[in-house]
Every structure is written in structure tokens, then in C-alpha cells.
Short mmCIF file of C-alpha atoms in Angstrom, two decimals:
data_model
loop_
_atom_site.label_atom_id
_atom_site.label_comp_id
_atom_site.label_asym_id
_atom_site.label_seq_id
_atom_site.Cartn_x
_atom_site.Cartn_y
_atom_site.Cartn_z
CA MET A 1 -35.35 20.09 -10.34
CA ARG A 2 -32.26 18.00 -11.11
CA LYS A 3 -30.10 21.11 -10.74
CA LEU A 4 -31.66 21.97 -7.38
CA ILE A 5 -30.89 18.46 -6.12
CA ALA A 6 -27.31 18.76 -7.39
CA ILE A 7 -26.90 22.09 -5.60
CA PHE A 8 -28.09 20.43 -2.39
CA ILE A 9 -25.53 17.63 -2.83
CA ILE A 10 -22.70 20.10 -3.46
CA CYS A 11 -23.67 22.28 -0.49
CA SER A 12 -23.84 19.24 1.75
CA THR A 13 -20.36 18.12 0.77
CA ILE A 14 -19.00 21.64 1.25
CA LEU A 15 -20.44 21.65 4.77
CA TYR A 16 -18.89 18.21 5.27
CA GLY A 17 -15.54 19.64 4.22
CA ILE A 18 -15.85 22.51 6.69
CA MET A 19 -16.52 20.11 9.54
CA LEU A 20 -13.64 17.89 8.45
CA CYS A 21 -11.28 20.88 8.38
CA TYR A 22 -12.20 21.56 11.98
CA ALA A 23 -11.26 17.98 12.81
CA ASP A 24 -7.91 18.45 11.02
CA GLU A 25 -7.11 21.46 13.19
CA GLN A 26 -7.60 19.26 16.24
CA GLY A 27 -5.04 16.74 14.95
CA SER A 28 -6.16 13.25 15.82
CA GLY A 29 -8.96 14.57 18.01
CA LEU A 30 -7.39 12.99 21.11
CA LYS A 31 -5.48 15.96 22.53
CA ASP A 32 -7.94 16.27 25.40
CA LEU A 33 -7.42 12.59 26.31
CA PRO A 34 -3.81 12.32 27.59
CA LEU A 35 -4.51 9.36 29.90
CA ALA A 36 -5.66 7.28 26.92
CA SER A 37 -2.15 7.27 25.48
CA ARG A 38 -0.16 7.16 28.75
CA TYR A 39 0.05 3.37 28.84
CA GLU A 40 -0.41 2.74 25.12
CA THR A 41 2.38 0.90 23.31
CA LYS A 42 4.62 2.77 20.88
CA GLN A 43 3.44 0.60 18.01
CA ALA A 44 -0.21 1.18 18.84
CA LEU A 45 0.32 4.95 19.04
CA GLU A 46 2.12 4.94 15.69
CA GLU A 47 -0.65 2.88 14.11
CA LEU A 48 -3.31 5.16 15.62
CA ASN A 49 -1.58 8.31 14.36
CA ASP A 50 -1.03 6.80 10.91
CA PHE A 51 -4.62 5.60 10.74
CA THR A 52 -6.06 8.94 11.82
CA ALA A 53 -3.94 10.96 9.39
CA GLU A 54 -4.72 8.63 6.49
CA ALA A 55 -8.40 8.39 7.39
CA GLU A 56 -8.80 12.17 7.45
CA SER A 57 -7.00 12.40 4.11
CA ILE A 58 -9.29 9.76 2.56
CA LEU A 59 -12.35 11.49 4.02
CA ALA A 60 -11.30 14.65 2.18
CA GLU A 61 -10.86 12.63 -1.04
CA GLN A 62 -14.24 11.03 -0.55
CA LYS A 63 -15.82 14.46 -0.16
CA VAL A 64 -14.41 15.53 -3.53
CA ASN A 65 -15.63 12.36 -5.19
CA LEU A 66 -19.09 12.57 -3.64
CA ASP A 67 -19.29 16.05 -5.12
CA THR A 68 -18.06 14.79 -8.52
CA LEU A 69 -20.32 11.73 -8.78
CA GLY A 70 -23.29 13.60 -7.35
CA SER A 71 -22.86 16.29 -9.98
CA LEU A 72 -22.41 13.74 -12.76
CA TYR A 73 -25.50 11.86 -11.67
CA TYR A 74 -27.78 14.86 -11.32
CA LEU A 75 -26.32 17.32 -13.86
CA GLY A 76 -25.03 14.97 -16.57
CA TYR A 77 -23.93 16.98 -19.57
CA ASP A 78 -24.10 20.24 -17.55
CA TYR A 79 -21.24 19.06 -15.32
CA LYS A 80 -18.23 21.27 -16.05
CA SER A 81 -15.50 20.00 -13.74
CA SER A 82 -13.02 17.10 -14.10
CA PHE A 83 -12.93 13.45 -13.13
CA ASP A 84 -10.05 11.68 -11.35
CA GLY A 85 -10.30 7.90 -11.49
CA SER A 86 -7.30 7.38 -9.19
CA SER A 87 -8.86 9.52 -6.48
CA LEU A 88 -12.14 7.62 -6.77
CA GLU A 89 -10.28 4.30 -6.57
CA ASP A 90 -8.55 5.41 -3.36
CA SER A 91 -11.85 6.63 -1.92
CA MET A 92 -13.73 3.40 -2.62
CA ASN A 93 -11.04 0.78 -2.10
CA TRP A 94 -9.27 2.07 1.02
CA ASN A 95 -9.33 -0.64 3.65
CA GLY A 96 -7.40 0.89 6.52
CA TYR A 97 -8.57 -0.38 9.88
CA PHE A 98 -7.41 0.19 13.43
CA GLU A 99 -7.92 -3.09 15.23
CA ALA A 100 -9.33 -2.95 18.75
CA ASP A 101 -8.11 -6.25 20.15
CA SER A 102 -8.11 -5.60 23.89
CA PRO A 103 -10.93 -7.32 25.80
CA ILE A 104 -12.17 -3.97 27.12
CA TYR A 105 -13.26 -2.99 23.60
CA LYS A 106 -15.08 -6.27 23.10
CA SER A 107 -17.06 -5.86 26.32
CA GLU A 108 -20.77 -5.11 26.41
CA ILE A 109 -20.17 -2.04 28.56
CA TYR A 110 -17.95 -0.45 25.90
CA LYS A 111 -20.34 -1.43 23.11
CA GLY A 112 -23.17 0.27 25.01
CA TYR A 113 -21.15 3.46 25.39
CA TYR A 114 -20.19 3.42 21.71
CA LYS A 115 -23.83 3.11 20.69
CA LEU A 116 -24.85 5.94 23.01
CA ARG A 117 -22.18 8.28 21.64
CA THR A 118 -22.45 7.52 17.95
CA GLU A 119 -25.92 6.29 17.00
CA LYS A 120 -27.54 9.70 16.45
CA PRO A 121 -24.48 11.52 14.99
CA LEU A 122 -23.88 8.74 12.46
CA LEU A 123 -27.56 8.68 11.51
CA ARG A 124 -27.38 12.42 10.83
CA TYR A 125 -24.20 11.86 8.86
CA ARG A 126 -25.86 9.23 6.66
CA ASN A 127 -28.64 11.68 5.88
CA SER A 128 -26.64 14.88 5.41
CA LEU A 129 -22.95 13.93 4.99
CA SER A 130 -22.09 16.63 7.54
CA PHE A 131 -20.39 16.01 10.85
CA ASP A 132 -20.13 18.66 13.55
CA TYR A 133 -17.00 17.53 15.33
CA GLU A 134 -17.22 20.17 18.07
CA ALA A 135 -20.82 19.26 18.83
CA PHE A 136 -19.83 15.57 18.92
CA ILE A 137 -16.97 16.12 21.38
CA LYS A 138 -18.60 18.64 23.71
CA PRO A 139 -21.03 16.37 25.65
CA ALA A 140 -18.68 13.37 25.82
CA ARG A 141 -17.75 13.46 29.51
CA GLN A 142 -21.27 14.27 30.65
CA GLU A 143 -22.68 11.41 28.58
CA PHE A 144 -20.01 9.04 29.92
CA ASP A 145 -20.72 9.91 33.57
CA SER A 146 -24.45 9.42 33.06
CA TYR A 147 -23.89 6.15 31.18
CA ILE A 148 -21.53 4.65 33.77
CA ARG A 149 -23.93 5.40 36.62
CA SER A 150 -26.65 3.42 34.86
CA ALA A 151 -24.47 0.67 33.33
CA VAL A 152 -22.49 -0.26 36.46
CA LYS A 153 -25.18 -1.63 38.73
CA SER A 154 -23.13 -3.43 41.38
CA GLU A 155 -19.71 -3.66 42.94
CA ALA A 156 -19.13 -6.84 40.92
CA ASP A 157 -19.84 -4.90 37.71
CA ARG A 158 -17.41 -2.20 38.83
CA THR A 159 -14.68 -4.72 39.61
CA LYS A 160 -15.09 -6.42 36.23
CA LEU A 161 -14.79 -3.08 34.44
CA VAL A 162 -11.70 -2.02 36.37
CA VAL A 163 -10.00 -5.37 35.67
CA LEU A 164 -10.67 -4.80 31.95
CA LEU A 165 -9.07 -1.36 32.26
CA GLN A 166 -6.06 -2.67 34.17
CA GLU A 167 -5.53 -5.44 31.62
CA LYS A 168 -5.54 -2.87 28.84
CA LEU A 169 -3.09 -0.55 30.59
CA THR A 170 -0.55 -3.34 31.19
CA ASP A 171 0.06 -3.46 27.40
CA LYS A 172 2.82 -0.92 28.05
CA LEU A 173 4.80 -2.99 30.56
CA PRO A 174 7.07 -4.90 28.12
CA GLU A 175 8.41 -1.59 26.73
CA LEU A 176 9.49 -0.17 30.10
CA GLU A 177 12.71 -0.51 32.02
CA THR A 178 12.56 -2.41 35.32
CA ALA A 179 12.11 0.59 37.64
CA GLU A 180 9.54 2.22 35.35
CA ARG A 181 7.71 -1.07 34.93
CA LYS A 182 7.38 -1.58 38.67
CA ALA A 183 6.12 1.98 39.21
CA ALA A 184 3.65 1.65 36.31
CA LEU A 185 2.19 -1.59 37.64
CA ASP A 186 1.85 -0.09 41.12
CA GLU A 187 -0.13 2.81 39.66
CA ILE A 188 -2.26 0.58 37.43
CA TYR A 189 -3.20 -1.70 40.32
CA SER A 190 -3.84 1.23 42.67
CA LEU A 191 -6.63 2.45 40.37
CA ARG A 192 -8.85 -0.25 41.87
CA LEU A 193 -8.55 1.18 45.39
CA PRO A 194 -11.62 3.13 46.65
CA GLU A 195 -9.60 6.32 47.19
CA ASN A 196 -8.64 6.35 43.50
CA ALA A 197 -12.15 5.90 42.12
CA ALA A 198 -12.21 9.35 40.48
CA LEU A 199 -8.87 8.84 38.71
CA CYS A 200 -9.97 5.35 37.66
CA ASN A 201 -13.11 6.85 36.11
CA ASP A 202 -10.95 9.35 34.23
CA TYR A 203 -8.92 6.50 32.76
CA ILE A 204 -12.01 4.52 31.77
CA TYR A 205 -13.58 7.58 30.15
CA GLN A 206 -10.49 8.45 28.13
CA VAL A 207 -9.80 4.86 27.06
CA PHE A 208 -13.43 4.50 25.94
CA GLU A 209 -13.70 7.91 24.30
CA SER A 210 -10.43 7.65 22.36
CA ARG A 211 -11.65 4.44 20.74
CA VAL A 212 -15.10 5.89 20.06
CA ARG A 213 -13.56 8.77 18.11
CA THR A 214 -11.38 6.41 16.12
CA GLU A 215 -14.29 4.12 15.31
CA VAL A 216 -16.41 7.11 14.25
CA LEU A 217 -13.81 7.87 11.57
CA MET A 218 -14.03 4.28 10.35
CA GLN A 219 -17.82 4.45 10.20
CA MET A 220 -17.74 7.74 8.30
CA LEU A 221 -15.39 6.18 5.77
CA GLU A 222 -17.70 3.20 5.32
CA ILE A 223 -20.77 5.43 4.94
CA ASN A 224 -18.97 7.45 2.27
CA LYS A 225 -17.87 4.30 0.46
CA ALA A 226 -21.46 3.09 0.41
CA SER A 227 -22.69 6.45 -0.93
CA LEU A 228 -20.00 6.45 -3.62
CA GLY A 229 -20.96 2.90 -4.54
CA GLU A 230 -24.60 3.90 -4.96
CA PHE A 231 -23.67 6.74 -7.28
CA ALA A 232 -21.21 4.58 -9.22
CA SER A 233 -23.88 1.91 -9.68
CA ASP A 234 -26.05 4.41 -11.57
CA ILE A 235 -23.43 6.19 -13.67
CA ALA A 236 -22.67 4.68 -17.07
CA ILE A 237 -19.24 4.51 -18.68
CA ASN A 238 -18.48 4.02 -22.36
CA ILE A 239 -15.48 1.72 -23.01
CA SER A 240 -14.11 1.73 -26.55
CA ALA A 241 -11.22 0.54 -28.74
CA GLN A 242 -10.36 1.17 -32.38
CA THR A 243 -9.87 -2.52 -32.94
CA LYS A 244 -12.25 -5.41 -32.84
CA GLY A 245 -12.33 -7.73 -29.87
CA SER A 246 -14.12 -8.55 -26.66
CA LEU A 247 -13.70 -7.21 -23.14
CA LEU A 248 -13.78 -9.14 -19.88
CA ILE A 249 -13.51 -8.21 -16.23
CA LYS A 250 -11.68 -10.91 -14.33
CA TYR A 251 -11.75 -10.87 -10.55
CA LYS A 252 -11.29 -13.03 -7.48
CA ASN A 253 -14.27 -14.26 -5.48
CA THR A 254 -14.06 -14.23 -1.70
CA ASP A 255 -13.13 -17.94 -1.79
CA GLY A 256 -10.20 -17.19 -4.11
CA THR A 257 -11.76 -18.64 -7.29
CA GLU A 258 -11.63 -16.62 -10.49
CA ALA A 259 -14.81 -15.16 -11.98
CA VAL A 260 -15.46 -13.34 -15.24
CA VAL A 261 -17.87 -10.63 -16.37
CA GLN A 262 -18.16 -10.03 -20.13
CA ILE A 263 -19.03 -6.54 -21.38
CA LEU A 264 -20.96 -6.90 -24.61
CA ASN A 265 -19.71 -5.23 -27.79
CA THR A 266 -22.37 -2.87 -29.12
CA ALA A 267 -20.28 -1.48 -32.00
CA LYS A 268 -22.18 -1.47 -35.27
CA ASP A 269 -19.12 -2.25 -37.38
CA ASP A 270 -16.88 -5.28 -37.06
CA SER A 271 -13.61 -3.36 -36.79
CA SER A 272 -13.95 -1.70 -33.39
CA TYR A 273 -15.16 -2.29 -29.88
CA CYS A 274 -17.75 -0.33 -27.90
CA GLY A 275 -19.14 -1.49 -24.58
CA PHE A 276 -21.21 0.07 -21.83
CA THR A 277 -21.23 -0.75 -18.15
CA VAL A 278 -21.77 1.05 -14.87
CA LEU A 279 -18.81 2.67 -13.18
CA TYR A 280 -19.16 0.44 -10.11
CA GLU A 281 -18.16 -2.64 -12.13
CA LEU A 282 -14.63 -1.25 -12.25
CA PHE A 283 -14.43 -0.75 -8.48
CA GLY A 284 -16.67 -3.40 -6.97
CA LYS A 285 -14.61 -6.48 -7.82
CA LYS A 286 -11.82 -7.80 -5.63
CA ASP A 287 -8.39 -8.15 -7.30
CA SER A 288 -9.87 -7.33 -10.69
CA SER A 289 -8.37 -6.54 -14.09
CA LEU A 290 -9.62 -5.81 -17.59
CA VAL A 291 -8.81 -8.36 -20.26
CA PHE A 292 -9.19 -7.31 -23.90
CA VAL A 293 -9.21 -10.23 -26.35
CA ASP A 294 -8.34 -8.96 -29.82
CA GLY A 295 -9.44 -10.39 -33.16
CA SER A 296 -6.59 -12.89 -33.21
CA GLY A 297 -7.53 -14.25 -29.79
CA GLN A 298 -4.58 -12.67 -27.98
CA GLU A 299 -5.32 -11.46 -24.44
CA HIS A 300 -4.21 -8.02 -23.30
CA ILE A 301 -4.35 -7.68 -19.50
CA ILE A 302 -4.92 -4.14 -18.21
CA GLU A 303 -4.44 -3.58 -14.50
CA MET A 304 -7.57 -1.94 -13.12
CA SER A 305 -5.66 0.91 -11.47
CA ARG A 306 -4.22 1.87 -14.88
CA ALA A 307 -7.66 1.72 -16.45
CA LEU A 308 -9.16 3.92 -13.75
CA LYS A 309 -6.49 6.56 -14.26
CA ALA A 310 -7.41 6.69 -17.94
CA ILE A 311 -11.13 7.46 -17.41
CA SER A 312 -12.07 10.89 -18.76
CA LEU A 313 -15.08 12.97 -19.79
CA ASP A 314 -16.08 12.98 -23.44
CA ASP A 315 -17.41 15.99 -25.39
CA ARG A 316 -20.90 15.31 -24.04
CA ARG A 317 -19.54 15.24 -20.44
CA TYR A 318 -20.13 11.51 -20.06
CA LEU A 319 -17.52 9.12 -18.70
CA GLN A 320 -15.40 7.26 -21.21
CA LEU A 321 -12.49 4.84 -21.20
CA GLU A 322 -10.48 4.50 -24.39
CA LEU A 323 -8.51 1.24 -24.38
CA ASP A 324 -6.17 1.89 -27.33
CA GLY A 325 -3.55 3.75 -25.34
CA LEU A 326 -3.65 1.16 -22.60
CA LEU A 327 -3.22 -1.72 -25.06
CA GLU A 328 -0.03 -0.09 -26.38
CA LEU A 329 1.53 0.19 -22.92
CA LYS A 330 4.44 -2.16 -22.25
CA GLU A 331 4.74 -4.22 -19.13
CA ASP A 332 6.93 -1.65 -17.39
CA ALA A 333 4.39 -0.68 -14.74
CA VAL A 334 6.12 -2.81 -12.09
CA LYS A 335 8.81 -0.69 -10.53
CA ASN A 336 11.86 -2.11 -8.84
CA PRO A 337 10.74 -5.72 -8.36
CA ASP A 338 14.15 -6.56 -6.94
CA ASN A 339 13.78 -3.85 -4.32
CA THR A 340 10.31 -5.18 -3.44
CA GLU A 341 11.76 -8.65 -2.98
CA GLN A 342 14.56 -7.25 -0.82
CA THR A 343 12.04 -5.39 1.37
CA GLY A 344 9.97 -8.56 1.72
CA ASP A 345 13.06 -10.58 2.65
CA LYS A 346 14.02 -7.96 5.25
CA ASP A 347 10.55 -8.04 6.84
CA LEU A 348 10.59 -11.85 6.85
CA LYS A 349 13.98 -11.87 8.57
CA GLN A 350 12.76 -9.44 11.23
CA ASP A 351 9.69 -11.61 11.84
CA GLU A 352 11.86 -14.69 12.22
CA GLU A 353 14.13 -12.89 14.70
CA GLN A 354 11.12 -11.75 16.75
CA LEU A 355 9.65 -15.24 16.85
CA LYS A 356 13.03 -16.67 17.84
CA GLU A 357 13.11 -14.22 20.75
CA PHE A 358 9.68 -15.42 21.89
CA GLU A 359 10.78 -19.05 21.67
CA THR A 360 13.87 -18.27 23.75
CA LEU A 361 11.84 -16.31 26.31
CA HIS A 362 9.33 -19.14 26.63
CA SER A 363 11.93 -21.87 27.10
CA ARG A 364 13.91 -19.78 29.61
CA LYS A 365 11.03 -18.70 31.84
CA ALA A 366 8.14 -21.14 31.28
CA ALA A 367 8.97 -23.45 34.20
CA GLU A 368 9.19 -20.57 36.70
CA ALA A 369 6.01 -19.00 35.38
CA GLN A 370 4.15 -22.31 35.58
CA VAL A 371 4.90 -22.65 39.30
CA ILE A 372 3.66 -19.11 39.98
CA ILE A 373 0.47 -19.76 38.02
CA LYS A 374 -0.08 -22.94 40.00
CA GLU A 375 0.09 -20.98 43.26
CA LEU A 376 -2.23 -18.28 41.92
CA ASN A 377 -4.67 -21.05 41.05
CA ARG A 378 -4.65 -22.18 44.67
CA TYR A 379 -5.36 -18.64 45.79
CA SER A 380 -8.13 -18.31 43.20
CA ILE A 381 -9.84 -21.45 44.51
CA TYR A 382 -9.61 -20.11 48.06
CA LEU A 383 -11.14 -16.74 47.08
CA GLU A 384 -13.98 -18.45 45.23
CA LEU A 385 -14.83 -20.64 48.22
CA LYS A 386 -14.72 -17.67 50.57
CA SER A 387 -17.04 -15.66 48.30
CA LYS A 388 -19.56 -18.50 48.68
CA ASN A 389 -19.03 -18.66 52.46
CA ILE A 390 -17.71 -22.22 52.21
CA GLN A 391 -15.42 -23.37 55.00
CA ASN A 392 -13.56 -26.66 54.61
CA SER A 393 -10.16 -28.20 55.29
CA PHE A 394 -8.67 -26.43 52.25
CA THR A 395 -9.76 -22.95 53.32
CA ARG A 396 -8.73 -23.52 56.94
CA SER A 397 -5.32 -24.82 55.90
CA PHE A 398 -4.80 -21.89 53.49
CA GLU A 399 -5.76 -19.32 56.13
CA ALA A 400 -3.46 -20.90 58.69
CA GLN A 401 -0.48 -20.56 56.34
CA ASN A 402 -1.43 -17.51 54.29
CA LYS A 403 1.45 -15.33 55.54
CA LEU A 404 4.00 -18.01 54.70
CA TRP A 405 2.25 -18.72 51.41
CA LYS A 406 2.29 -15.05 50.35
CA ALA A 407 5.93 -14.66 51.32
CA ALA A 408 6.84 -17.76 49.28
CA VAL A 409 4.98 -16.54 46.18
CA GLU A 410 6.51 -13.06 46.46
CA ALA A 411 9.95 -14.67 46.73
CA ARG A 412 9.27 -16.61 43.51
CA LEU A 413 8.18 -13.41 41.79
CA LYS A 414 11.36 -11.63 42.91
CA SER A 415 13.48 -14.47 41.55
CA PHE A 416 11.54 -14.33 38.26
CA GLY A 417 13.05 -10.93 37.51
CA PRO A 418 14.41 -7.81 39.25
CA GLY A 419 11.01 -6.14 38.88
CA GLY A 420 9.26 -9.04 40.60
CA MET A 421 5.52 -8.97 40.00
CA ALA A 422 5.94 -6.34 37.27
CA ASP A 423 8.37 -8.52 35.33
CA PHE A 424 6.05 -11.51 35.62
CA ALA A 425 3.07 -9.44 34.40
CA SER A 426 5.22 -8.16 31.53
CA TYR A 427 6.24 -11.71 30.59
CA ILE A 428 2.62 -12.81 30.39
CA LYS A 429 1.57 -9.71 28.42
CA GLN A 430 4.24 -10.27 25.77
CA PHE A 431 2.68 -13.58 24.73
CA VAL A 432 -0.83 -12.13 24.96
CA LEU A 433 0.13 -9.28 22.62
CA LEU A 434 1.79 -11.76 20.27
CA SER A 435 -1.45 -13.74 20.07
CA ARG A 436 -3.31 -10.58 18.98
CA SER A 437 -0.79 -9.50 16.34
CA GLU A 438 -0.37 -10.41 12.67
CA LEU A 439 2.88 -12.13 13.60
CA GLY A 440 0.95 -14.27 16.06
CA GLN A 441 -1.38 -15.43 13.28
CA THR A 442 1.46 -17.04 11.32
CA GLU A 443 1.91 -20.79 11.70
CA ARG A 444 4.98 -20.40 13.86
CA GLY A 445 3.34 -17.62 15.90
CA ARG A 446 0.32 -19.83 16.63
CA ILE A 447 2.61 -22.66 17.72
CA ILE A 448 4.40 -20.37 20.19
CA THR A 449 1.10 -19.09 21.55
CA ALA A 450 -0.17 -22.65 21.93
CA ARG A 451 2.95 -23.65 23.88
CA PHE A 452 2.48 -20.65 26.18
CA ARG A 453 -1.20 -21.45 26.65
CA ASN A 454 -0.65 -25.15 27.35
CA SER A 455 2.50 -25.04 29.45
CA VAL A 456 2.20 -21.74 31.36
CA VAL A 457 -1.41 -20.59 31.77
CA GLN A 458 -2.93 -24.08 32.00
CA PHE A 459 -4.91 -24.10 28.75
CA ARG A 460 -6.59 -20.71 29.21
CA GLN A 461 -6.97 -18.58 26.09
CA PRO A 462 -4.51 -15.64 26.01
CA ASP A 463 -7.07 -12.89 26.67
CA GLU A 464 -8.75 -14.94 29.38
CA SER A 465 -5.39 -15.64 31.03
CA SER A 466 -4.40 -11.95 30.88
CA LEU A 467 -7.58 -10.85 32.66
CA TRP A 468 -7.34 -13.64 35.23
CA ILE A 469 -3.67 -12.94 36.03
CA THR A 470 -4.34 -9.19 36.26
CA ASP A 471 -7.07 -9.88 38.83
CA MET A 472 -5.02 -12.44 40.77
CA LEU A 473 -1.84 -10.33 40.96
CA TYR A 474 -3.88 -7.39 42.22
CA SER A 475 -5.49 -9.65 44.85
CA LEU A 476 -2.06 -10.96 45.85
CA LYS A 477 -0.59 -7.46 46.12
CA TYR A 478 -3.35 -6.27 48.46
CA MET A 479 -3.86 -9.61 50.21
CA LYS A 480 -4.75 -9.14 53.86
CA PRO A 481 -3.36 -11.63 56.42
#
């Protein structure tokens, strides 16, 4: 019976590999979604391509390790293949993640679409470890069209969704030259016009679907890691040394404090060490290392990655880790520390230069931007009152001077930069993107973002300000006298 179960596991992982190969042939799986990358930033595209390539590689590694651990668990001494601790470490410890920071991906409408597209396929994957990529992709557009018809219940819902899309697409503006930037913004804003509803739907579908496919990869990776962890929690490993001593696993808790697990010595004589633990103990601890304390009390620290590489199968086809060779290794595992320091210094210098550019941009343009925001606030108040059918001295005064007011604001936008409205939108988006980045999470980055928030966008949070300005600039562009 154990062999039959093992055969099932192996067949399942082979099927998984076949499906994954199909996904590899499709590249990133986004070739049928050209609009999704049209207004994506270069950095985001690079990160997406790197993530996808690495994720597919790790999925293949995980398949091999699921096969290996499944066979070890069910077949035991009948298992005839090899074991690669480094591969298992990569499969279980990989933490690659493609961050979806744009507000559109945090919205309930996207979350609903993601659930619709992935709930059943991922449930099947948990049960069978097979993923039919072609079957997953095929109904995507039909499911999207059906979902949107039911999810968007009013014109207000539609407007909110299109603003989210437009905000996302303006990520590209800071990378474009003036003429390209102006043309891009014109196209992005025109998507909200009734005559462009079909094209707008195409953009929404592709932006949604591209992220769904990326997130599916992440979920598959996490499911595999959980399955590997379950196997590793039930597979024993014999750790031995031809010298007496004690063995500890030292690791960092989530709060940064150090914790210790002691593996008991079960050796019958007093001149050697023999301990047993489950394989997961060597993978499940954050920032962990093995510490062997010899008979004289001296500590020998063994980096966990080196220990994992040394795991092998003994004559009985059980996992073993012999410490003697590792204890003899010199501390020459660190390669080129000077080069590492130089690389770190170079990255730090680049970060400082980028932040300096943001500080300069803020100080040079903040006053002009603040005046434009103030005028957009006036227009926002007017639109809100009109939507509630409120007529008062403010609305009457604004309507009486709206042509002059619009001309004055457009003149300010033209003086802001040669691209006018497009340059202003690009200026705002640069600080919004900074706030979402790792650089923006540094102390200096947070200070710059706070200055932008307090002095330019009148205390709005960056994402909130980006959506509001996107909506207001569109309203200004198509403002009727």
C-alpha cells in the first residue's frame, strides 16, 4: 500500500511538471496581454520578468523535491534516488514576491475577480499538485466580462473603477519625454469617455488578468512550500560526529531575539555524538545555524546552508548529516567581503543621489504645485455641491467665472512644465511611486514623502492624493463651460 501511495505522489508530480513545462513555453504567460505592459514602468517590467523566471525555476525545483520527500516518506529504505539539500533549501526558503502596490490591486473589485479566477484552480492544485495552465487561461476573458457586468452596478461604480485604472496607467509618465508624456496622458484620460468604453474594458481586463496570473504563481509556490514542510516534519534525520559534544540550533525569533533548540545526544558511548531530529528543524527556523559544543566547551558554528549541502543518504537509505567534515572546515566560506562592501557602498550612493534628486524636485516645484492643488480643491468643492443639487453664492460665483478660472489654471499648468497637465501629473506620480518603494521606506525617504504630503497635497496620503488628482485633472480637461 505504501508503494501504491508513493507511485501516486510521483505520478502527480510528473503531471505537475508537464503542466509547468507548458507554462515555460508561454514565457511569462502574459504574451496575450500587451495592454497590461504598455504603461508599466521599466523597473516594474524588469521585476515582473525576473520574478516570473525565478518563480518558474523554483516551481520546477519544488516539483523535484516533492517527488524526493514523498518517496522518502512512503518508500523509506526502498528509495533509490539521491537527495540534494541545497535544492530543498531553495525550494522551502525562497521568499521572492512581486509587490502589488497600486490602489487598483487593493480594491474590492480586483479581489473579487482574483477569487473568481483562482479559487477552484488553486483548490485542485492543493489536492493534486497539477495545474492545467491552458485550461486556466482559456476562459479568462469570458469570466472577466461576466464578472464586470455583475460587479459594476452603477455609473458611480464604473467611474471609480476607471479612475483606479487611470491612476495605475500614469505610473509610466515620469519615464516619458514631454511629447510622449502628453500623448500618453491624453490617451489615458480618454479611456473614460463613453465612446472608448470597449477599449477601457480591454485595459481593465488585461491589468487585472496579468496580476492574477502573477499571484497564482506566488500561491503555487506557497502551497508547495507548505507541502514540503509537511513532509519534512515527518522525515527523520540522523546527525552524528566522531567526537563528544552537544548540538544546538540557534535562530532568530520574529522579534529579533535569539532562541535555541538542543538536539539530545543519544550516543551510547561518551566519545561521540548522535542526535535525531526531523528534517524541518533545519529549514523552519529564521536565520538559523548549527552550533556544536565540543568536550572542551568550544563552540563550532556551522552555517545552515553548509549543513544542508552535506545531508546524504546512509546505507539504509535514511537521511544523515555527518558533522566531522563540517567541523574541520575553515572560515573561508565568505567570498570577497571587500567586493560585497563595495557593492553595498555603491548602492547606498545611488540611493542618496536619488533622494537628493527628489529633495531638489520638491523644493523647486512645490510652491507651484501647491497653488494648482488649491485651485483643484475649489473645483472639487464645486463639483460636490453640484452633485447634491446645492446652489449657493459659491457655486453661482464659480459658474459665473468658470471660463476665466479654467484658463487661469491651464496657464499655471503650462508654466509648470512644457507638457502642462502631463508634467504636473508626472510630478505628483514621482512622489507617489517613491512612497511605495523600498527607498521611500528609509528614514530620509519617509521625510521627503511627508514634506510632499504636507506641503503639496494638503495632508492627503500619497495613494489617496494620486487618485484624487487623477480624477480632478480628468474633470478639468473635459470641463464644460
